[in-house]
Each structure stands twice: as C-alpha cells, then as structure tokens.
C-alpha cells in the first residue's frame, strides 16, 4: 500500500505531536522548582495505601523558613506539624502525616531559596483509596456519584467509542465519504470537552480548601493519564476533521486512528477502581484496560454501522467482517469485565447487597442482551442482507442498548465499590 506524500507528512507531524504530548506529561502541571518526579506523594496520584509522610525535592537548596502543610477535604490539617528541611540534603523538605482515610488531600508548600532568598509557594493534591477524577465521584459505599461527573464520564466514553467505531469501519473498508464522518467529529469534540470540563469541576470541589487551589492550581493536580488522554483526543480530533481520504489511502490512518483511540480509552484505567485495588492491582488494571477498549470498539462499531447506509458497504462485505470481529470482541469484553469484577468485589454476595453490585448485574444483563441481538444480526448478514430493513432496525436497537450500557458503565466508574464485610 502506497501512502501519498502529503498524507505521509501529515502522519509524521501527528505522530510527532503525540510523542511530544506523551513525553511532556511527566512534567506537565508541575512548578519548575518542585521536582515532581521525585516527590512523594506525587501530584494527582491515586494511592491505594495511605502514605505516612510527604517528601518533596526541589531544584535549589532551601533554608529553615521553608515549610509544608497537608489538608483534608474538610480543611483540617492532617500533618504532624513537624516540617523539616533535611540537614543532609537541603533540597529535601518533608513532614509526617497522621493516619489518612480515603479522600482528596491538598499539599501546600512554601520555600525560601538559600541562594537568592526568593519566596515560592505552590499546591497540589493526591488521593487515597477510591477517590479519583472527575470531581463528584463517590468515595464511600452507598454514596451517589455527582450527576455532572457521571454526565462527563459518559460523554467522554461515548465520544471515544464513536471515534473508535468510525476508524474501525474505515479499516474494514467503508469509505470515509460514505460514512457518518460528522458523528465521529462530534464524538471527538465531545470527548475532549468532557475531559477539559473536569478541570473547573475539580476546582469547584476544592474551592473550600486551605489554601484555595483555583483553575490554574487544579491543572497542577491533574494526573498524568489525563494529560495523555487530552493529547490523544486532540490528535484524534485533527485526524477526524482532516480525513477526506479515499478507501485505499485511508487504511494507514484508520489503523493509527483506531490504535490512538484505544490508547486514549486505556488511560481511563489509571484513575479507575482498578488503580486503587490493593490486591492483584496490575492484573485488575490489565483486565479493566482490555474491557474498556474492546467494549468501545464493539459498541462504537455497532453505532456507526447503524447510521451508515448498507448500500455503501461494498455489497455488505465490511458488515460481514465486523460481524465476525464483534463475535471476537464480545467474549473478550465479557470475560475481562467478569474478571475485573471478581478481582475488585470482596465476595459474590456483593452483587446483591450493594448498589455497585446491582448496577453491575444490570450492565451484565444488558451486555448479554446486546450479544443476543448481535447474533441475530449475524444471521441476517450471513443470509446475504436479504432483509436489509429488518437488519437496520435490529442494528439500531443494538446501538440504543449500547448507549445505555455506556451510561451504566459511567455510573459504575464513579460509584464506590463495596468494602469487605466485617464480622
């Protein structure tokens, strides 16, 4: 396959932008004086086990007037009040912590340089237990997640699913000019807006903290995965908006677009329940990442085919290919979802004794329902699309159920899972 020079140049630029975005994530959002890569807790990080101290490192030696304090969500100071500059390493500032519970904590530091006497201050937050972005997520069992938080989460997942589905059907042979490019563009815009919208919500949530964080300070608290996802979403928006390729020329960009969308979806894992798991954390995160990516590709493909005229699909060949692919994605989605729930829930009884478990049962039932519809659609496809109207109706029903599943997934993502039962 030969890619025109102008497409190859565009591709090189986009990949370079993506690489720069990913490479700069480690330093994004941090003050230049604070070495965020060495400091613990690090800005925006989620800690399954509460840290016992705050250790900060700076680019210059500090004097004894430097200090650090830590506050919880109720504006109470939770450090031991014994902030010290390490005599053996004057770039190291630390303070002990009292026992922390699940929640969001603000670290407020101020330093005075030994070299020039400049006063510098800053803040960042870290999270303990199930607390995570966006603001409005439930942190304790039975607590309801914020409505705006759920809406943003659903908008982000659904938007990326639409983008993933559009690139996927292009990969299967549907020309961009004959598919619903506007729907994918809307999805890319929605996903980017949903993630950017987390910043003012998080700032509003922390408005009462001491000291106040504000919008600029909130950007310093956003986790690395957020910056990576926003970078991917920006590149995807450029790709979708500028993708007027013909069928043969579009395969390379379709592959890249599908891969970038999957990676953007995987970043959600780093601020999920799986990231806060205290047992089998890497395994739980891997199951969650695969579950999110395969579910979005599956649902996104269904939605795109549901709104794409069947006559454009080269006699139905792309639809037949997707039908086979869906039957590969579906079991992977279901199995990784079951595995993730099994690793996360304290016991089987949590399925009926907790709101989280009951939502999980509803989601599983809906997924099995859409799988049944997918089987019916596959039969239609195998029969040569003789009942095109009937097939389109079934696809649209499947797409509607898929949208509901994504909504339930958004609620689950921001609902606190049940804690282990105590005797």
C-alpha positions as a Python dict, from the first residue, in 0.01 Angstrom:
ca = {
    (1, 'X'): (0, 0, 0),
    (2, 'X'): (139, 336, -104),
    (3, 'X'): (59, 644, 102),
    (4, 'X'): (66, 982, -78),
    (5, 'X'): (341, 1218, 29),
    (6, 'X'): (105, 1475, 181),
    (7, 'X'): (-63, 1206, 390),
    (8, 'X'): (273, 1070, 499),
    (9, 'X'): (382, 1420, 603),
    (10, 'X'): (60, 1476, 796),
    (11, 'X'): (103, 1141, 964),
    (12, 'X'): (460, 1220, 1066),
    (13, 'X'): (354, 1556, 1215),
    (14, 'X'): (67, 1400, 1408),
    (15, 'X'): (286, 1123, 1548),
    (16, 'X'): (547, 1378, 1650),
    (17, 'X'): (281, 1584, 1828),
    (18, 'X'): (154, 1272, 2007),
    (19, 'X'): (507, 1178, 2112),
    (20, 'X'): (572, 1527, 2249),
    (21, 'X'): (244, 1522, 2441),
    (22, 'X'): (323, 1186, 2596),
    (23, 'X'): (682, 1279, 2668),
    (24, 'X'): (591, 1605, 2834),
    (25, 'X'): (327, 1453, 3061),
    (26, 'X'): (573, 1380, 3337),
    (27, 'X'): (645, 1749, 3380),
    (28, 'X'): (306, 1892, 3278),
    (29, 'X'): (126, 2074, 3552),
    (30, 'X'): (417, 2098, 3796),
    (31, 'X'): (609, 2404, 3927),
    (32, 'X'): (961, 2414, 3786),
    (33, 'X'): (1107, 2445, 4136),
    (34, 'X'): (938, 2130, 4264),
    (35, 'X'): (1080, 1804, 4127),
    (36, 'X'): (752, 1621, 4083),
    (37, 'X'): (915, 1304, 3952),
    (38, 'X'): (1098, 1251, 4282),
    (39, 'X'): (842, 1383, 4528),
    (40, 'X'): (605, 1156, 4717),
    (41, 'X'): (312, 1177, 4713),
    (42, 'X'): (329, 1294, 4352),
    (43, 'X'): (71, 1543, 4218),
    (44, 'X'): (-258, 1388, 4114),
    (45, 'X'): (-161, 1032, 4203),
    (46, 'X'): (-404, 778, 4347),
    (47, 'X'): (-271, 579, 4646),
    (48, 'X'): (-446, 254, 4744),
    (49, 'X'): (-248, 260, 5073),
    (50, 'X'): (-223, 595, 5257),
    (51, 'X'): (129, 744, 5263),
    (52, 'X'): (284, 815, 5603),
    (53, 'X'): (496, 1114, 5503),
    (54, 'X'): (520, 1387, 5242),
    (55, 'X'): (869, 1411, 5089),
    (56, 'X'): (936, 1695, 4847),
    (57, 'X'): (1253, 1765, 4650),
    (58, 'X'): (1340, 2098, 4493),
    (59, 'X'): (1588, 2224, 4236),
    (60, 'X'): (1765, 2451, 4486),
    (61, 'X'): (1880, 2429, 4846),
    (62, 'X'): (1620, 2555, 5097),
    (63, 'X'): (1656, 2741, 5423),
    (64, 'X'): (1478, 2677, 5753),
    (65, 'X'): (1191, 2915, 5671),
    (66, 'X'): (1053, 2663, 5417),
    (67, 'X'): (753, 2457, 5516),
    (68, 'X'): (474, 2225, 5404),
    (69, 'X'): (123, 2151, 5533),
    (70, 'X'): (-140, 1896, 5430),
    (71, 'X'): (-519, 1946, 5445),
    (72, 'X'): (-813, 1711, 5401),
    (73, 'X'): (-1143, 1786, 5225),
    (74, 'X'): (-1287, 1942, 5544),
    (75, 'X'): (-999, 2194, 5559),
    (76, 'X'): (-843, 2016, 5857),
    (77, 'X'): (-466, 1995, 5880),
    (78, 'X'): (-359, 1629, 5876),
    (79, 'X'): (21, 1656, 5906),
    (80, 'X'): (209, 1631, 6234),
    (81, 'X'): (327, 1992, 6221),
    (82, 'X'): (694, 1890, 6216),
    (83, 'X'): (801, 2004, 5868),
    (84, 'X'): (1179, 1999, 5833),
    (85, 'X'): (1448, 2065, 5574),
    (86, 'X'): (1682, 1766, 5564),
    (87, 'X'): (2024, 1875, 5702),
    (88, 'X'): (2195, 1611, 5488),
    (89, 'X'): (2012, 1722, 5172),
    (90, 'X'): (1885, 2083, 5186),
    (91, 'X'): (1678, 2030, 4869),
    (92, 'X'): (1459, 1783, 5062),
    (93, 'X'): (1155, 1910, 5257),
    (94, 'X'): (934, 1665, 5448),
    (95, 'X'): (656, 1632, 5703),
    (96, 'X'): (489, 1338, 5873),
    (97, 'X'): (119, 1255, 5828),
    (98, 'X'): (-147, 1141, 6069),
    (99, 'X'): (-337, 823, 5962),
    (100, 'X'): (-531, 914, 5646),
    (101, 'X'): (-870, 787, 5533),
    (102, 'X'): (-999, 768, 5175),
    (103, 'X'): (-1028, 1112, 5023),
    (104, 'X'): (-856, 1400, 4845),
    (105, 'X'): (-570, 1581, 5019),
    (106, 'X'): (-407, 1915, 4940),
    (107, 'X'): (-33, 1969, 4993),
    (108, 'X'): (56, 2338, 5040),
    (109, 'X'): (428, 2417, 5038),
    (110, 'X'): (637, 2732, 5055),
    (111, 'X'): (1012, 2759, 5012),
    (112, 'X'): (1285, 3015, 5057),
    (113, 'X'): (1596, 2970, 4846),
    (114, 'X'): (1933, 2988, 5025),
    (115, 'X'): (2089, 3130, 4711),
    (116, 'X'): (1866, 3427, 4627),
    (117, 'X'): (1611, 3439, 4912),
    (118, 'X'): (1315, 3414, 4673),
    (119, 'X'): (985, 3303, 4828),
    (120, 'X'): (798, 3042, 4622),
    (121, 'X'): (478, 2857, 4709),
    (122, 'X'): (252, 2604, 4545),
    (123, 'X'): (-16, 2343, 4599),
    (124, 'X'): (-112, 2006, 4459),
    (125, 'X'): (-346, 1726, 4554),
    (126, 'X'): (-322, 1349, 4583),
    (127, 'X'): (-586, 1088, 4651),
    (128, 'X'): (-616, 797, 4887),
    (129, 'X'): (-836, 492, 4831),
    (130, 'X'): (-1121, 517, 4582),
    (131, 'X'): (-1103, 894, 4528),
    (132, 'X'): (-1029, 987, 4169),
    (133, 'X'): (-1118, 1228, 3891),
    (134, 'X'): (-1352, 1376, 3795),
    (135, 'X'): (-1486, 1559, 4098),
    (136, 'X'): (-1819, 1422, 4210),
    (137, 'X'): (-1708, 1059, 4224),
    (138, 'X'): (-1842, 863, 4521),
    (139, 'X'): (-1578, 772, 4778),
    (140, 'X'): (-1779, 559, 5020),
    (141, 'X'): (-2017, 268, 4965),
    (142, 'X'): (-2376, 382, 4915),
    (143, 'X'): (-2279, 739, 4823),
    (144, 'X'): (-2421, 857, 4491),
    (145, 'X'): (-2175, 999, 4233),
    (146, 'X'): (-2231, 1356, 4115),
    (147, 'X'): (-2468, 1398, 3821),
    (148, 'X'): (-2233, 1628, 3629),
    (149, 'X'): (-1944, 1391, 3692),
    (150, 'X'): (-2144, 1098, 3551),
    (151, 'X'): (-2251, 1305, 3250),
    (152, 'X'): (-1891, 1399, 3172),
    (153, 'X'): (-1770, 1043, 3215),
    (154, 'X'): (-2046, 910, 2986),
    (155, 'X'): (-1981, 1184, 2730),
    (156, 'X'): (-1610, 1102, 2726),
    (157, 'X'): (-1654, 725, 2688),
    (158, 'X'): (-1936, 756, 2433),
    (159, 'X'): (-1743, 1015, 2232),
    (160, 'X'): (-1432, 798, 2213),
    (161, 'X'): (-1648, 497, 2124),
    (162, 'X'): (-1793, 689, 1827),
    (163, 'X'): (-1442, 780, 1711),
    (164, 'X'): (-1319, 422, 1758),
    (165, 'X'): (-1616, 284, 1565),
    (166, 'X'): (-1564, 525, 1276),
    (167, 'X'): (-1197, 441, 1235),
    (168, 'X'): (-1282, 72, 1271),
    (169, 'X'): (-1541, 67, 991),
    (170, 'X'): (-1294, 261, 775),
    (171, 'X'): (-1039, -9, 847),
    (172, 'X'): (-1293, -268, 735),
    (173, 'X'): (-1344, -93, 403),
    (174, 'X'): (-1616, 170, 444),
    (175, 'X'): (-1502, 487, 262),
    (176, 'X'): (-1492, 796, 483),
    (177, 'X'): (-1705, 987, 233),
    (178, 'X'): (-1985, 732, 262),
    (179, 'X'): (-1987, 702, 641),
    (180, 'X'): (-2110, 948, 902),
    (181, 'X'): (-1790, 1148, 950),
    (182, 'X'): (-1984, 1425, 1129),
    (183, 'X'): (-2084, 1177, 1401),
    (184, 'X'): (-1722, 1083, 1462),
    (185, 'X'): (-1625, 1451, 1464),
    (186, 'X'): (-1898, 1518, 1721),
    (187, 'X'): (-1764, 1228, 1927),
    (188, 'X'): (-1408, 1362, 1919),
    (189, 'X'): (-1525, 1709, 2024),
    (190, 'X'): (-1747, 1564, 2300),
    (191, 'X'): (-1463, 1352, 2442),
    (192, 'X'): (-1225, 1649, 2451),
    (193, 'X'): (-1486, 1879, 2609),
    (194, 'X'): (-1571, 1611, 2868),
    (195, 'X'): (-1208, 1584, 2979),
    (196, 'X'): (-1142, 1957, 2978),
    (197, 'X'): (-1464, 2002, 3175),
    (198, 'X'): (-1314, 1804, 3461),
    (199, 'X'): (-1086, 2098, 3547),
    (200, 'X'): (-1349, 2355, 3655),
    (201, 'X'): (-1547, 2081, 3832),
    (202, 'X'): (-1240, 1974, 4026),
    (203, 'X'): (-1161, 2339, 4105),
    (204, 'X'): (-1515, 2394, 4237),
    (205, 'X'): (-1486, 2082, 4452),
    (206, 'X'): (-1166, 2216, 4610),
    (207, 'X'): (-1284, 2578, 4638),
    (208, 'X'): (-1316, 2549, 5016),
    (209, 'X'): (-970, 2403, 5074),
    (210, 'X'): (-698, 2592, 5255),
    (211, 'X'): (-534, 2739, 5058),
    (212, 'X'): (-768, 2779, 4761),
    (213, 'X'): (-648, 2590, 4453),
    (214, 'X'): (-829, 2764, 4165),
    (215, 'X'): (-829, 2671, 3796),
    (216, 'X'): (-456, 2719, 3742),
    (217, 'X'): (-373, 2525, 4057),
    (218, 'X'): (-614, 2249, 3961),
    (219, 'X'): (-424, 2192, 3638),
    (220, 'X'): (-121, 2117, 3855),
    (221, 'X'): (-318, 1843, 4031),
    (222, 'X'): (-441, 1660, 3722),
    (223, 'X'): (-288, 1313, 3686),
    (224, 'X'): (-51, 1224, 3403),
    (225, 'X'): (-313, 998, 3243),
    (226, 'X'): (-543, 1300, 3199),
    (227, 'X'): (-278, 1493, 3008),
    (228, 'X'): (-205, 1190, 2790),
    (229, 'X'): (-574, 1140, 2713),
    (230, 'X'): (-628, 1508, 2627),
    (231, 'X'): (-326, 1487, 2397),
    (232, 'X'): (-460, 1179, 2221),
    (233, 'X'): (-805, 1336, 2191),
    (234, 'X'): (-657, 1648, 2033),
    (235, 'X'): (-470, 1441, 1776),
    (236, 'X'): (-782, 1233, 1707),
    (237, 'X'): (-987, 1547, 1652),
    (238, 'X'): (-732, 1668, 1396),
    (239, 'X'): (-731, 1327, 1228),
    (240, 'X'): (-1109, 1305, 1202),
    (241, 'X'): (-1153, 1665, 1088),
    (242, 'X'): (-890, 1628, 815),
    (243, 'X'): (-974, 1277, 699),
    (244, 'X'): (-1115, 1309, 350),
    (245, 'X'): (-920, 1009, 229),
    (246, 'X'): (-1025, 760, -34),
    (247, 'X'): (-1065, 393, 58),
    (248, 'X'): (-717, 265, -30),
    (249, 'X'): (-536, 569, 101),
    (250, 'X'): (-723, 566, 430),
    (251, 'X'): (-619, 229, 568),
    (252, 'X'): (-298, 354, 732),
    (253, 'X'): (-471, 646, 901),
    (254, 'X'): (-759, 417, 1003),
    (255, 'X'): (-512, 183, 1174),
    (256, 'X'): (-344, 472, 1354),
    (257, 'X'): (-677, 629, 1450),
    (258, 'X'): (-810, 303, 1590),
    (259, 'X'): (-490, 247, 1789),
    (260, 'X'): (-482, 604, 1928),
    (261, 'X'): (-846, 583, 2032),
    (262, 'X'): (-783, 254, 2210),
    (263, 'X'): (-486, 408, 2392),
    (264, 'X'): (-695, 710, 2493),
    (265, 'X'): (-955, 474, 2639),
    (266, 'X'): (-690, 274, 2824),
    (267, 'X'): (-576, 588, 3011),
    (268, 'X'): (-911, 581, 3195),
    (269, 'X'): (-781, 276, 3378),
    (270, 'X'): (-524, 483, 3568),
    (271, 'X'): (-797, 674, 3756),
    (272, 'X'): (-1034, 380, 3798),
    (273, 'X'): (-1128, 142, 4079),
    (274, 'X'): (-870, -97, 3934),
    (275, 'X'): (-589, 155, 4001),
    (276, 'X'): (-695, 169, 4367),
    (277, 'X'): (-705, -207, 4412),
    (278, 'X'): (-485, -329, 4695),
    (279, 'X'): (-462, -687, 4567),
    (280, 'X'): (-367, -802, 4217),
    (281, 'X'): (-353, -439, 4111),
    (282, 'X'): (-170, -488, 3780),
    (283, 'X'): (-392, -781, 3682),
    (284, 'X'): (-706, -585, 3770),
    (285, 'X'): (-584, -284, 3571),
    (286, 'X'): (-499, -501, 3270),
    (287, 'X'): (-847, -658, 3273),
    (288, 'X'): (-1005, -314, 3305),
    (289, 'X'): (-800, -166, 3019),
    (290, 'X'): (-887, -451, 2781),
    (291, 'X'): (-1251, -436, 2886),
    (292, 'X'): (-1280, -62, 2817),
    (293, 'X'): (-1104, -77, 2479),
    (294, 'X'): (-1288, -381, 2340),
    (295, 'X'): (-1627, -258, 2464),
    (296, 'X'): (-1578, 82, 2298),
    (297, 'X'): (-1469, -73, 1969),
    (298, 'X'): (-1765, -310, 1976),
    (299, 'X'): (-2029, -52, 2073),
    (300, 'X'): (-1877, 219, 1853),
    (301, 'X'): (-1876, -9, 1550),
    (302, 'X'): (-2239, -104, 1610),
    (303, 'X'): (-2347, 260, 1634),
    (304, 'X'): (-2156, 358, 1321),
    (305, 'X'): (-2299, 73, 1113),
    (306, 'X'): (-2647, 153, 1248),
    (307, 'X'): (-2632, 502, 1095),
    (308, 'X'): (-2433, 415, 782),
    (309, 'X'): (-2640, 319, 473),
    (310, 'X'): (-2593, -51, 398),
    (311, 'X'): (-2561, 20, 26),
    (312, 'X'): (-2226, 189, 85),
    (313, 'X'): (-2064, -120, 231),
    (314, 'X'): (-1936, -290, -88),
    (315, 'X'): (-2213, -543, -105),
    (316, 'X'): (-2211, -596, 270),
    (317, 'X'): (-1852, -718, 300),
    (318, 'X'): (-1744, -467, 574),
    (319, 'X'): (-2056, -553, 772),
    (320, 'X'): (-1984, -924, 745),
    (321, 'X'): (-1627, -860, 860),
    (322, 'X'): (-1748, -652, 1153),
    (323, 'X'): (-1999, -920, 1245),
    (324, 'X'): (-1717, -1170, 1278),
    (325, 'X'): (-1499, -921, 1465),
    (326, 'X'): (-1783, -840, 1706),
    (327, 'X'): (-1809, -1206, 1796),
    (328, 'X'): (-1441, -1193, 1889),
    (329, 'X'): (-1467, -864, 2080),
    (330, 'X'): (-1784, -960, 2270),
    (331, 'X'): (-1647, -1256, 2467),
    (332, 'X'): (-1325, -1067, 2545),
    (333, 'X'): (-1533, -774, 2673),
    (334, 'X'): (-1750, -1001, 2886),
    (335, 'X'): (-1467, -1215, 3023),
    (336, 'X'): (-1245, -919, 3116),
    (337, 'X'): (-1544, -748, 3277),
    (338, 'X'): (-1619, -1057, 3485),
    (339, 'X'): (-1252, -1099, 3573),
    (340, 'X'): (-1221, -734, 3676),
    (341, 'X'): (-1534, -754, 3892),
    (342, 'X'): (-1413, -1076, 4051),
    (343, 'X'): (-1082, -917, 4143),
    (344, 'X'): (-1246, -599, 4269),
    (345, 'X'): (-1552, -719, 4465),
    (346, 'X'): (-1499, -858, 4815),
    (347, 'X'): (-1734, -1152, 4755),
    (348, 'X'): (-2014, -1288, 4537),
    (349, 'X'): (-2275, -1158, 4781),
    (350, 'X'): (-2168, -803, 4692),
    (351, 'X'): (-2365, -845, 4369),
    (352, 'X'): (-2695, -822, 4558),
    (353, 'X'): (-2605, -648, 4882),
    (354, 'X'): (-2462, -329, 4729),
    (355, 'X'): (-2574, -66, 4481),
    (356, 'X'): (-2250, -116, 4292),
    (357, 'X'): (-2314, -490, 4259),
    (358, 'X'): (-2672, -440, 4143),
    (359, 'X'): (-2558, -192, 3878),
    (360, 'X'): (-2301, -446, 3766),
    (361, 'X'): (-2574, -709, 3728),
    (362, 'X'): (-2782, -466, 3519),
    (363, 'X'): (-2484, -390, 3298),
    (364, 'X'): (-2408, -761, 3253),
    (365, 'X'): (-2769, -835, 3158),
    (366, 'X'): (-2765, -552, 2903),
    (367, 'X'): (-2437, -679, 2754),
    (368, 'X'): (-2581, -1029, 2720),
    (369, 'X'): (-2889, -876, 2558),
    (370, 'X'): (-2683, -687, 2303),
    (371, 'X'): (-2486, -1005, 2239),
    (372, 'X'): (-2813, -1180, 2155),
    (373, 'X'): (-2903, -902, 1915),
    (374, 'X'): (-2557, -928, 1761),
    (375, 'X'): (-2616, -1299, 1699),
    (376, 'X'): (-2946, -1217, 1523),
    (377, 'X'): (-2772, -954, 1312),
    (378, 'X'): (-2503, -1202, 1219),
    (379, 'X'): (-2769, -1439, 1091),
    (380, 'X'): (-2910, -1159, 874),
    (381, 'X'): (-2565, -1082, 738),
    (382, 'X'): (-2494, -1447, 665),
    (383, 'X'): (-2820, -1464, 472),
    (384, 'X'): (-2689, -1205, 228),
    (385, 'X'): (-2862, -899, 368),
    (386, 'X'): (-3190, -1008, 213),
    (387, 'X'): (-3378, -835, 493),
    (388, 'X'): (-3192, -500, 489),
    (389, 'X'): (-3473, -307, 657),
    (390, 'X'): (-3502, -565, 931),
    (391, 'X'): (-3125, -566, 977),
    (392, 'X'): (-3113, -186, 1009),
    (393, 'X'): (-3390, -194, 1272),
    (394, 'X'): (-3203, -458, 1470),
    (395, 'X'): (-2877, -266, 1446),
    (396, 'X'): (-3041, 49, 1575),
    (397, 'X'): (-3189, -139, 1869),
    (398, 'X'): (-2846, -283, 1942),
    (399, 'X'): (-2693, 66, 1922),
    (400, 'X'): (-2954, 205, 2163),
    (401, 'X'): (-2881, -70, 2415),
    (402, 'X'): (-2510, 4, 2369),
    (403, 'X'): (-2562, 370, 2461),
    (404, 'X'): (-2743, 261, 2778),
    (405, 'X'): (-2457, 23, 2862),
    (406, 'X'): (-2207, 309, 2830),
    (407, 'X'): (-2421, 518, 3067),
    (408, 'X'): (-2430, 238, 3327),
    (409, 'X'): (-2053, 198, 3283),
    (410, 'X'): (-2007, 571, 3356),
    (411, 'X'): (-2213, 542, 3676),
    (412, 'X'): (-2018, 232, 3783),
    (413, 'X'): (-1685, 405, 3718),
    (414, 'X'): (-1775, 682, 3964),
    (415, 'X'): (-1954, 468, 4224),
    (416, 'X'): (-1754, 336, 4517),
    (417, 'X'): (-1738, -45, 4518),
    (418, 'X'): (-1847, -226, 4833),
    (419, 'X'): (-1595, -271, 5111),
    (420, 'X'): (-1526, -618, 5252),
    (421, 'X'): (-1787, -725, 5506),
    (422, 'X'): (-1674, -704, 5867),
    (423, 'X'): (-1767, -955, 6133),
}
